[in-house]
PDB file of C-alpha atoms in Angstrom:
ATOM      1  CA  MET D  17       6.345 -63.613  16.169  1.00  0.00           C
ATOM      2  CA  LYS D  18       5.218 -66.134  18.786  1.00  0.00           C
ATOM      3  CA  SER D  19       3.468 -69.437  18.312  1.00  0.00           C
ATOM      4  CA  TYR D  20       1.421 -71.648  20.608  1.00  0.00           C
ATOM      5  CA  ARG D  21       0.171 -75.224  20.197  1.00  0.00           C
ATOM      6  CA  LYS D  22      -2.227 -77.258  22.311  1.00  0.00           C
ATOM      7  CA  GLU D  23      -4.322 -80.383  21.814  1.00  0.00           C
ATOM      8  CA  LEU D  24      -7.843 -80.566  23.221  1.00  0.00           C
ATOM      9  CA  TRP D  25      -9.112 -84.099  23.817  1.00  0.00           C
ATOM     10  CA  PHE D  26     -12.700 -85.344  23.560  1.00  0.00           C
ATOM     11  CA  GLU D  27     -14.476 -88.633  24.141  1.00  0.00           C
ATOM     12  CA  THR D  28     -18.178 -88.450  23.427  1.00  0.00           C
ATOM     13  CA  LYS D  29     -20.782 -90.745  24.927  1.00  0.00           C
ATOM     14  CA  SER D  30     -22.648 -91.097  21.627  1.00  0.00           C
ATOM     15  CA  ARG D  31     -21.765 -91.645  17.993  1.00  0.00           C
ATOM     16  CA  ARG D  32     -22.713 -88.093  16.981  1.00  0.00           C
ATOM     17  CA  GLU D  33     -22.425 -84.989  19.109  1.00  0.00           C
ATOM     18  CA  LEU D  34     -21.896 -81.244  18.722  1.00  0.00           C
ATOM     19  CA  ILE D  35     -19.846 -79.626  21.490  1.00  0.00           C
ATOM     20  CA  ASN D  36     -19.380 -75.896  21.952  1.00  0.00           C
ATOM     21  CA  ILE D  37     -15.623 -75.480  22.467  1.00  0.00           C
ATOM     22  CA  THR D  38     -15.447 -71.676  22.301  1.00  0.00           C
ATOM     23  CA  SER D  39     -14.490 -71.250  25.965  1.00  0.00           C
ATOM     24  CA  ARG D  40     -11.763 -73.893  25.741  1.00  0.00           C
ATOM     25  CA  VAL D  41     -10.319 -72.255  22.627  1.00  0.00           C
ATOM     26  CA  ALA D  42     -10.484 -68.835  24.322  1.00  0.00           C
ATOM     27  CA  GLU D  43      -8.581 -70.312  27.279  1.00  0.00           C
ATOM     28  CA  CYS D  44      -5.872 -71.467  24.865  1.00  0.00           C
ATOM     29  CA  LEU D  45      -5.653 -67.919  23.555  1.00  0.00           C
ATOM     30  CA  ARG D  46      -5.275 -66.555  27.100  1.00  0.00           C
ATOM     31  CA  GLU D  47      -2.525 -69.125  27.822  1.00  0.00           C
ATOM     32  CA  SER D  48      -0.686 -68.154  24.637  1.00  0.00           C
ATOM     33  CA  GLY D  49      -0.348 -64.494  25.586  1.00  0.00           C
ATOM     34  CA  ILE D  50      -0.800 -63.588  21.919  1.00  0.00           C
ATOM     35  CA  ARG D  51      -2.709 -60.316  21.440  1.00  0.00           C
ATOM     36  CA  GLU D  52      -2.799 -59.983  17.613  1.00  0.00           C
ATOM     37  CA  GLY D  53      -2.650 -62.818  15.118  1.00  0.00           C
ATOM     38  CA  LEU D  54      -4.475 -65.863  13.843  1.00  0.00           C
ATOM     39  CA  LEU D  55      -5.852 -68.947  15.555  1.00  0.00           C
ATOM     40  CA  LEU D  56      -6.274 -72.243  13.723  1.00  0.00           C
ATOM     41  CA  CYS D  57      -8.494 -74.892  15.270  1.00  0.00           C
ATOM     42  CA  ASN D  58      -8.818 -78.215  13.470  1.00  0.00           C
ATOM     43  CA  ALA D  59     -10.044 -81.729  14.065  1.00  0.00           C
ATOM     44  CA  MET D  60      -7.197 -84.240  13.908  1.00  0.00           C
ATOM     45  CA  HIS D  61      -9.502 -87.105  12.908  1.00  0.00           C
ATOM     46  CA  ILE D  62     -11.209 -87.731   9.569  1.00  0.00           C
ATOM     47  CA  THR D  63     -14.593 -88.424  11.158  1.00  0.00           C
ATOM     48  CA  ALA D  64     -14.795 -85.220  13.200  1.00  0.00           C
ATOM     49  CA  SER D  65     -15.160 -81.548  12.368  1.00  0.00           C
ATOM     50  CA  VAL D  66     -14.552 -78.065  13.725  1.00  0.00           C
ATOM     51  CA  PHE D  67     -16.912 -75.352  12.496  1.00  0.00           C
ATOM     52  CA  ILE D  68     -18.425 -72.015  13.465  1.00  0.00           C
ATOM     53  CA  ASN D  69     -22.132 -71.429  13.872  1.00  0.00           C
ATOM     54  CA  ASP D  70     -24.858 -70.387  16.314  1.00  0.00           C
ATOM     55  CA  ASP D  71     -25.309 -72.259  19.617  1.00  0.00           C
ATOM     56  CA  GLU D  72     -29.026 -72.924  19.298  1.00  0.00           C
ATOM     57  CA  SER D  73     -30.522 -76.337  20.048  1.00  0.00           C
ATOM     58  CA  GLY D  74     -33.046 -76.223  17.195  1.00  0.00           C
ATOM     59  CA  LEU D  75     -30.245 -75.531  14.752  1.00  0.00           C
ATOM     60  CA  HIS D  76     -28.237 -78.442  16.163  1.00  0.00           C
ATOM     61  CA  GLN D  77     -31.219 -80.746  15.552  1.00  0.00           C
ATOM     62  CA  ASP D  78     -31.506 -79.316  12.031  1.00  0.00           C
ATOM     63  CA  PHE D  79     -27.832 -80.184  11.428  1.00  0.00           C
ATOM     64  CA  GLU D  80     -28.434 -83.746  12.657  1.00  0.00           C
ATOM     65  CA  GLU D  81     -31.459 -84.264  10.418  1.00  0.00           C
ATOM     66  CA  TRP D  82     -29.835 -82.574   7.405  1.00  0.00           C
ATOM     67  CA  LEU D  83     -26.630 -84.598   7.709  1.00  0.00           C
ATOM     68  CA  GLU D  84     -28.551 -87.859   8.196  1.00  0.00           C
ATOM     69  CA  GLY D  85     -30.543 -87.041   5.068  1.00  0.00           C
ATOM     70  CA  LEU D  86     -27.373 -86.503   3.053  1.00  0.00           C
ATOM     71  CA  ALA D  87     -25.322 -89.374   4.516  1.00  0.00           C
ATOM     72  CA  PRO D  88     -27.454 -91.715   6.636  1.00  0.00           C
ATOM     73  CA  GLU D  89     -25.602 -93.949   9.057  1.00  0.00           C
ATOM     74  CA  LYS D  90     -27.582 -97.045   8.042  1.00  0.00           C
ATOM     75  CA  PRO D  91     -27.811 -99.293   6.225  1.00  0.00           C
ATOM     76  CA  TYR D  92     -24.089 -99.869   6.543  1.00  0.00           C
ATOM     77  CA  SER D  93     -24.170-101.867   3.300  1.00  0.00           C
ATOM     78  CA  ARG D  94     -24.977 -98.638   1.440  1.00  0.00           C
ATOM     79  CA  TYR D  95     -21.287 -97.640   1.466  1.00  0.00           C
ATOM     80  CA  ARG D  96     -18.309 -99.262  -0.252  1.00  0.00           C
ATOM     81  CA  HIS D  97     -16.024 -98.063   2.576  1.00  0.00           C
ATOM     82  CA  ASN D  98     -17.909-100.110   5.155  1.00  0.00           C
ATOM     83  CA  GLY D  99     -16.268-103.483   5.361  1.00  0.00           C
ATOM     84  CA  TYR D 100     -13.965-103.560   8.319  1.00  0.00           C
ATOM     85  CA  GLU D 101     -15.541-100.358   9.692  1.00  0.00           C
ATOM     86  CA  ASP D 102     -19.059 -98.942   9.733  1.00  0.00           C
ATOM     87  CA  ASN D 103     -18.265 -95.230   9.595  1.00  0.00           C
ATOM     88  CA  ALA D 104     -18.427 -94.175   5.945  1.00  0.00           C
ATOM     89  CA  ASP D 105     -21.255 -91.782   6.798  1.00  0.00           C
ATOM     90  CA  ALA D 106     -19.004 -90.073   9.373  1.00  0.00           C
ATOM     91  CA  HIS D 107     -16.345 -89.415   6.725  1.00  0.00           C
ATOM     92  CA  LEU D 108     -18.950 -87.802   4.482  1.00  0.00           C
ATOM     93  CA  LYS D 109     -20.430 -85.724   7.317  1.00  0.00           C
ATOM     94  CA  ARG D 110     -16.979 -84.418   8.200  1.00  0.00           C
ATOM     95  CA  THR D 111     -16.411 -83.404   4.592  1.00  0.00           C
ATOM     96  CA  ILE D 112     -19.653 -81.432   4.592  1.00  0.00           C
ATOM     97  CA  MET D 113     -19.077 -79.720   7.963  1.00  0.00           C
ATOM     98  CA  GLY D 114     -15.389 -78.989   7.393  1.00  0.00           C
ATOM     99  CA  ARG D 115     -12.079 -79.757   9.029  1.00  0.00           C
ATOM    100  CA  GLU D 116     -11.055 -76.453  10.572  1.00  0.00           C
ATOM    101  CA  VAL D 117     -11.666 -72.818  11.352  1.00  0.00           C
ATOM    102  CA  VAL D 118      -9.341 -69.835  11.378  1.00  0.00           C
ATOM    103  CA  VAL D 119     -10.249 -66.975  13.701  1.00  0.00           C
ATOM    104  CA  ALA D 120      -8.627 -63.554  13.871  1.00  0.00           C
ATOM    105  CA  VAL D 121      -7.125 -62.596  17.222  1.00  0.00           C
ATOM    106  CA  THR D 122      -7.640 -58.927  18.048  1.00  0.00           C
ATOM    107  CA  ASP D 123      -6.627 -57.275  21.314  1.00  0.00           C
ATOM    108  CA  GLY D 124      -6.156 -60.717  22.914  1.00  0.00           C
ATOM    109  CA  LYS D 125      -9.663 -61.941  22.058  1.00  0.00           C
ATOM    110  CA  LEU D 126     -11.285 -64.199  19.481  1.00  0.00           C
ATOM    111  CA  ASP D 127     -12.647 -61.839  16.823  1.00  0.00           C
ATOM    112  CA  LEU D 128     -15.971 -63.634  16.312  1.00  0.00           C
ATOM    113  CA  GLY D 129     -19.292 -62.219  15.124  1.00  0.00           C
ATOM    114  CA  PRO D 130     -22.091 -61.639  17.667  1.00  0.00           C
ATOM    115  CA  TRP D 131     -23.600 -65.146  17.474  1.00  0.00           C
ATOM    116  CA  GLU D 132     -20.572 -67.109  16.299  1.00  0.00           C
ATOM    117  CA  GLN D 133     -19.355 -69.996  18.438  1.00  0.00           C
ATOM    118  CA  ILE D 134     -16.741 -72.685  17.717  1.00  0.00           C
ATOM    119  CA  PHE D 135     -17.958 -76.285  17.700  1.00  0.00           C
ATOM    120  CA  TYR D 136     -16.411 -79.722  17.694  1.00  0.00           C
ATOM    121  CA  GLY D 137     -18.591 -82.026  15.609  1.00  0.00           C
ATOM    122  CA  GLU D 138     -18.210 -85.742  16.332  1.00  0.00           C
ATOM    123  CA  PHE D 139     -19.663 -88.146  13.773  1.00  0.00           C
ATOM    124  CA  ASP D 140     -18.101 -91.472  14.837  1.00  0.00           C
ATOM    125  CA  GLY D 141     -17.673 -91.097  18.571  1.00  0.00           C
ATOM    126  CA  MET D 142     -17.233 -93.056  21.769  1.00  0.00           C
ATOM    127  CA  ARG D 143     -13.460 -93.049  21.507  1.00  0.00           C
ATOM    128  CA  ARG D 144     -10.783 -90.515  22.350  1.00  0.00           C
ATOM    129  CA  LYS D 145     -10.052 -87.888  19.688  1.00  0.00           C
ATOM    130  CA  ARG D 146      -8.220 -84.583  19.559  1.00  0.00           C
ATOM    131  CA  VAL D 147      -8.489 -81.064  18.223  1.00  0.00           C
ATOM    132  CA  LEU D 148      -5.405 -78.964  17.495  1.00  0.00           C
ATOM    133  CA  VAL D 149      -5.282 -75.297  18.473  1.00  0.00           C
ATOM    134  CA  LYS D 150      -2.386 -73.411  16.842  1.00  0.00           C
ATOM    135  CA  ILE D 151      -1.980 -69.678  17.376  1.00  0.00           C
ATOM    136  CA  ILE D 152       0.570 -67.395  15.718  1.00  0.00           C
ATOM    137  CA  GLY D 153       1.079 -63.686  16.266  1.00  0.00           C
ATOM    138  CA  GLU D 154       2.459 -61.081  18.611  1.00  0.00           C
TER     139      GLU D 154
END
């Protein structure tokens, strides 16, 4: 069995952003040479997420509004965590959207459904953060 590891780095221009990373993850798979196995992709920061969904702008706006309704950024005083930092909402948003995805690798390709795409979700951005891609298989 072979394994492959790579870190993808991101630095968003805004506090919250959804980035389609499917092509970058697929490039990692090509680099790995693995044809059959499993691919793990996870955010290495507790205020960011990796998830699978449709790449549709209306849906992305729905996510933004839904997450803000559940865990609004302001007022900062709403959260006990906010003292030194102001990112308690980002921790909660990450919990809702998830830390990672696992995708089957079949015949050297990501075995995704017809509309599925892999996203990096940033909820406390404007600083450098990383996503781990780990692939195991043959």
